[in-house]
Amino acid sequence: MNAIIALLAIISSIISANAAVTEKEFQDVSREFVKFIVPFGQRWNPSYNRSIKLVTDPQFGAFASEPITVNTGLINDRSMSKDGLA
């Protein structure tokens, strides 16, 4: 039983080590977000616009400002996945 738990812990740590979002994945998610959200918002407000900016900051965070800012600490976190970022 202990061997199974140890194996699961090792597998989990390997998966977690590879879970951080790459900068390319961030750019892909950002592009898709803007491509979907901006036209949707412009249905109600023709001047609606949003952009996303990656900020070099080790803190885990993102802010819904204009532009939307995402800290590098968020995408570098080992528990973050591309789906989680989206």
CSV table of N, CA and C in Angstrom, one decimal:
chain,number,residue,atom,x,y,z
A,1,MET,N,0.8,-1.2,0.0
A,1,MET,CA,0.0,0.0,0.0
A,1,MET,C,0.9,1.3,0.0
A,2,ASN,N,1.9,1.3,0.8
A,2,ASN,CA,2.8,2.4,0.9
A,2,ASN,C,3.5,2.7,-0.5
A,3,ALA,N,3.8,1.6,-1.2
A,3,ALA,CA,4.5,1.7,-2.5
A,3,ALA,C,3.5,2.4,-3.5
A,4,ILE,N,2.2,2.1,-3.4
A,4,ILE,CA,1.2,2.7,-4.3
A,4,ILE,C,1.1,4.2,-4.0
A,5,ILE,N,1.1,4.5,-2.7
A,5,ILE,CA,1.0,5.9,-2.3
A,5,ILE,C,2.2,6.7,-2.8
A,6,ALA,N,3.4,6.1,-2.6
A,6,ALA,CA,4.7,6.7,-3.1
A,6,ALA,C,4.7,6.9,-4.6
A,7,LEU,N,4.2,5.9,-5.3
A,7,LEU,CA,4.1,6.0,-6.8
A,7,LEU,C,3.2,7.1,-7.2
A,8,LEU,N,2.0,7.2,-6.6
A,8,LEU,CA,1.1,8.3,-6.9
A,8,LEU,C,1.7,9.6,-6.6
A,9,ALA,N,2.4,9.8,-5.5
A,9,ALA,CA,3.0,11.0,-5.2
A,9,ALA,C,4.1,11.4,-6.2
A,10,ILE,N,4.9,10.4,-6.7
A,10,ILE,CA,5.9,10.7,-7.7
A,10,ILE,C,5.2,11.2,-9.0
A,11,ILE,N,4.2,10.4,-9.4
A,11,ILE,CA,3.4,10.8,-10.7
A,11,ILE,C,2.8,12.2,-10.5
A,12,SER,N,2.2,12.5,-9.4
A,12,SER,CA,1.6,13.8,-9.2
A,12,SER,C,2.7,14.9,-9.3
A,13,SER,N,3.8,14.7,-8.7
A,13,SER,CA,4.9,15.7,-8.7
A,13,SER,C,5.4,15.9,-10.1
A,14,ILE,N,5.5,14.8,-10.9
A,14,ILE,CA,5.9,15.0,-12.3
A,14,ILE,C,4.9,15.8,-13.1
A,15,ILE,N,3.6,15.5,-12.9
A,15,ILE,CA,2.5,16.2,-13.6
A,15,ILE,C,2.6,17.6,-13.2
A,16,SER,N,2.7,17.9,-11.9
A,16,SER,CA,2.7,19.3,-11.4
A,16,SER,C,3.9,20.0,-12.0
A,17,ALA,N,5.0,19.4,-12.1
A,17,ALA,CA,6.2,20.1,-12.6
A,17,ALA,C,6.1,20.5,-14.0
A,18,ASN,N,5.2,19.9,-14.8
A,18,ASN,CA,5.0,20.2,-16.2
A,18,ASN,C,3.7,21.0,-16.4
A,19,ALA,N,3.1,21.4,-15.3
A,19,ALA,CA,1.8,22.1,-15.5
A,19,ALA,C,1.8,23.6,-15.8
A,20,ALA,N,2.9,24.2,-15.5
A,20,ALA,CA,3.0,25.7,-15.7
A,20,ALA,C,2.7,26.0,-17.2
A,21,VAL,N,2.0,27.1,-17.4
A,21,VAL,CA,1.6,27.6,-18.7
A,21,VAL,C,2.8,28.2,-19.4
A,22,THR,N,3.1,27.9,-20.6
A,22,THR,CA,4.2,28.5,-21.4
A,22,THR,C,3.7,29.8,-21.9
A,23,GLU,N,4.7,30.7,-22.3
A,23,GLU,CA,4.3,32.0,-22.8
A,23,GLU,C,3.5,31.9,-24.1
A,24,LYS,N,3.9,30.9,-24.9
A,24,LYS,CA,3.1,30.7,-26.2
A,24,LYS,C,1.7,30.3,-25.9
A,25,GLU,N,1.5,29.4,-24.9
A,25,GLU,CA,0.1,29.0,-24.5
A,25,GLU,C,-0.6,30.3,-24.0
A,26,PHE,N,0.1,31.1,-23.2
A,26,PHE,CA,-0.6,32.3,-22.7
A,26,PHE,C,-1.0,33.2,-23.9
A,27,GLN,N,-0.1,33.4,-24.9
A,27,GLN,CA,-0.5,34.2,-26.1
A,27,GLN,C,-1.7,33.6,-26.8
A,28,ASP,N,-1.7,32.2,-26.9
A,28,ASP,CA,-2.9,31.6,-27.6
A,28,ASP,C,-4.2,31.8,-26.8
A,29,VAL,N,-4.1,31.6,-25.5
A,29,VAL,CA,-5.3,31.9,-24.7
A,29,VAL,C,-5.8,33.3,-24.8
A,30,SER,N,-4.8,34.3,-24.7
A,30,SER,CA,-5.1,35.7,-24.8
A,30,SER,C,-5.8,36.0,-26.1
A,31,ARG,N,-5.2,35.5,-27.2
A,31,ARG,CA,-5.7,35.8,-28.6
A,31,ARG,C,-7.2,35.3,-28.7
A,32,GLU,N,-7.4,34.1,-28.2
A,32,GLU,CA,-8.7,33.5,-28.3
A,32,GLU,C,-9.7,34.2,-27.5
A,33,PHE,N,-9.3,34.7,-26.3
A,33,PHE,CA,-10.2,35.4,-25.4
A,33,PHE,C,-10.6,36.7,-26.0
A,34,VAL,N,-9.6,37.5,-26.5
A,34,VAL,CA,-9.9,38.8,-27.2
A,34,VAL,C,-10.8,38.5,-28.4
A,35,LYS,N,-10.5,37.5,-29.2
A,35,LYS,CA,-11.3,37.2,-30.4
A,35,LYS,C,-12.7,36.9,-30.1
A,36,PHE,N,-13.0,36.3,-29.0
A,36,PHE,CA,-14.4,36.0,-28.6
A,36,PHE,C,-15.0,37.1,-27.8
A,37,ILE,N,-14.4,37.7,-26.8
A,37,ILE,CA,-15.0,38.6,-25.9
A,37,ILE,C,-15.3,40.0,-26.5
A,38,VAL,N,-14.3,40.5,-27.3
A,38,VAL,CA,-14.5,41.9,-27.9
A,38,VAL,C,-15.7,42.0,-28.8
A,39,PRO,N,-15.9,41.1,-29.8
A,39,PRO,CA,-17.1,41.2,-30.6
A,39,PRO,C,-18.4,41.0,-29.8
A,40,PHE,N,-18.3,40.1,-28.7
A,40,PHE,CA,-19.5,39.9,-27.9
A,40,PHE,C,-19.9,41.2,-27.1
A,41,GLY,N,-18.9,41.9,-26.6
A,41,GLY,CA,-19.1,43.1,-25.9
A,41,GLY,C,-19.5,44.3,-26.8
A,42,GLN,N,-19.1,44.2,-28.0
A,42,GLN,CA,-19.4,45.3,-29.0
A,42,GLN,C,-20.9,45.2,-29.4
A,43,ARG,N,-21.5,44.1,-29.2
A,43,ARG,CA,-23.0,44.0,-29.5
A,43,ARG,C,-23.7,45.0,-28.7
A,44,TRP,N,-23.3,45.3,-27.5
A,44,TRP,CA,-24.0,46.2,-26.6
A,44,TRP,C,-23.4,47.6,-26.5
A,45,ASN,N,-22.1,47.6,-26.8
A,45,ASN,CA,-21.3,48.9,-26.7
A,45,ASN,C,-20.3,48.9,-27.8
A,46,PRO,N,-20.6,49.6,-29.0
A,46,PRO,CA,-19.7,49.5,-30.1
A,46,PRO,C,-18.2,49.9,-29.8
A,47,SER,N,-18.0,50.7,-28.8
A,47,SER,CA,-16.7,51.1,-28.5
A,47,SER,C,-15.9,50.2,-27.5
A,48,TYR,N,-16.6,49.1,-27.1
A,48,TYR,CA,-16.0,48.1,-26.2
A,48,TYR,C,-14.7,47.5,-26.8
A,49,ASN,N,-13.7,47.5,-26.0
A,49,ASN,CA,-12.4,46.9,-26.4
A,49,ASN,C,-11.7,46.4,-25.2
A,50,ARG,N,-11.0,45.3,-25.4
A,50,ARG,CA,-10.2,44.7,-24.3
A,50,ARG,C,-8.9,44.2,-24.9
A,51,SER,N,-7.8,44.3,-24.1
A,51,SER,CA,-6.6,43.7,-24.5
A,51,SER,C,-6.0,43.0,-23.2
A,52,ILE,N,-5.0,42.2,-23.4
A,52,ILE,CA,-4.4,41.4,-22.3
A,52,ILE,C,-2.9,41.7,-22.3
A,53,LYS,N,-2.3,42.0,-21.2
A,53,LYS,CA,-0.9,42.3,-21.1
A,53,LYS,C,-0.3,41.4,-20.0
A,54,LEU,N,0.9,40.8,-20.3
A,54,LEU,CA,1.6,40.0,-19.4
A,54,LEU,C,2.6,40.9,-18.7
A,55,VAL,N,2.5,40.9,-17.3
A,55,VAL,CA,3.4,41.8,-16.5
A,55,VAL,C,4.4,40.9,-15.8
A,56,THR,N,5.6,41.3,-15.8
A,56,THR,CA,6.7,40.6,-15.1
A,56,THR,C,6.5,40.9,-13.6
A,57,ASP,N,5.9,39.9,-12.9
A,57,ASP,CA,5.7,40.0,-11.5
A,57,ASP,C,5.5,38.6,-10.9
A,58,PRO,N,6.3,38.3,-9.9
A,58,PRO,CA,6.3,36.9,-9.4
A,58,PRO,C,5.0,36.5,-8.6
A,59,GLN,N,4.2,37.5,-8.3
A,59,GLN,CA,3.0,37.3,-7.6
A,59,GLN,C,1.9,36.5,-8.4
A,60,PHE,N,1.2,35.6,-7.8
A,60,PHE,CA,0.1,34.9,-8.4
A,60,PHE,C,-1.1,35.8,-8.5
A,61,GLY,N,-1.4,36.3,-9.7
A,61,GLY,CA,-2.5,37.3,-9.8
A,61,GLY,C,-2.8,37.7,-11.2
A,62,ALA,N,-4.0,38.3,-11.4
A,62,ALA,CA,-4.4,38.9,-12.6
A,62,ALA,C,-5.5,40.0,-12.2
A,63,PHE,N,-5.6,41.0,-13.1
A,63,PHE,CA,-6.4,42.1,-12.7
A,63,PHE,C,-7.3,42.5,-13.9
A,64,ALA,N,-8.6,42.7,-13.7
A,64,ALA,CA,-9.6,43.0,-14.7
A,64,ALA,C,-9.6,44.5,-15.0
A,65,SER,N,-8.4,45.1,-15.4
A,65,SER,CA,-8.3,46.5,-15.7
A,65,SER,C,-8.3,46.6,-17.2
A,66,GLU,N,-7.9,47.7,-17.8
A,66,GLU,CA,-7.7,47.9,-19.2
A,66,GLU,C,-6.3,48.4,-19.4
A,67,PRO,N,-5.4,47.6,-19.9
A,67,PRO,CA,-5.6,46.2,-20.3
A,67,PRO,C,-5.7,45.3,-19.2
A,68,ILE,N,-6.3,44.1,-19.4
A,68,ILE,CA,-6.3,43.1,-18.4
A,68,ILE,C,-4.9,42.7,-18.2
A,69,THR,N,-4.5,42.6,-17.0
A,69,THR,CA,-3.1,42.3,-16.7
A,69,THR,C,-3.0,40.9,-16.0
A,70,VAL,N,-2.0,40.1,-16.5
A,70,VAL,CA,-1.8,38.8,-15.9
A,70,VAL,C,-0.3,38.8,-15.5
A,71,ASN,N,-0.1,38.5,-14.2
A,71,ASN,CA,1.3,38.4,-13.7
A,71,ASN,C,2.0,37.1,-14.2
A,72,THR,N,3.3,37.2,-14.4
A,72,THR,CA,4.0,36.0,-14.8
A,72,THR,C,4.0,34.9,-13.7
A,73,GLY,N,3.8,35.4,-12.5
A,73,GLY,CA,3.7,34.4,-11.4
A,73,GLY,C,2.5,33.5,-11.5
A,74,LEU,N,1.4,34.0,-12.2
A,74,LEU,CA,0.2,33.2,-12.4
A,74,LEU,C,0.5,32.1,-13.5
A,75,ILE,N,1.2,32.4,-14.6
A,75,ILE,CA,1.4,31.4,-15.6
A,75,ILE,C,2.6,30.5,-15.3
A,76,ASN,N,3.5,31.0,-14.4
A,76,ASN,CA,4.6,30.1,-14.0
A,76,ASN,C,4.3,29.2,-12.8
A,77,ASP,N,3.1,29.4,-12.2
A,77,ASP,CA,2.7,28.5,-11.1
A,77,ASP,C,2.6,27.1,-11.6
A,78,ARG,N,3.1,26.1,-10.9
A,78,ARG,CA,3.1,24.7,-11.3
A,78,ARG,C,1.7,24.1,-11.3
A,79,SER,N,0.8,24.7,-10.6
A,79,SER,CA,-0.6,24.2,-10.6
A,79,SER,C,-1.4,24.7,-11.7
A,80,MET,N,-0.9,25.7,-12.4
A,80,MET,CA,-1.7,26.4,-13.5
A,80,MET,C,-1.6,25.6,-14.8
A,81,SER,N,-2.7,25.4,-15.4
A,81,SER,CA,-2.8,24.7,-16.7
A,81,SER,C,-3.3,25.7,-17.7
A,82,LYS,N,-3.2,25.4,-19.0
A,82,LYS,CA,-3.7,26.2,-20.1
A,82,LYS,C,-5.2,26.4,-19.9
A,83,ASP,N,-5.9,25.3,-19.6
A,83,ASP,CA,-7.4,25.4,-19.4
A,83,ASP,C,-7.7,26.2,-18.2
A,84,GLY,N,-6.9,26.1,-17.1
A,84,GLY,CA,-7.2,26.9,-15.9
A,84,GLY,C,-7.0,28.4,-16.2
A,85,LEU,N,-6.0,28.7,-17.0
A,85,LEU,CA,-5.8,30.1,-17.4
A,85,LEU,C,-7.0,30.6,-18.2
A,86,ALA,N,-7.4,29.8,-19.1
A,86,ALA,CA,-8.5,30.3,-20.0
A,86,ALA,C,-9.8,30.5,-19.1
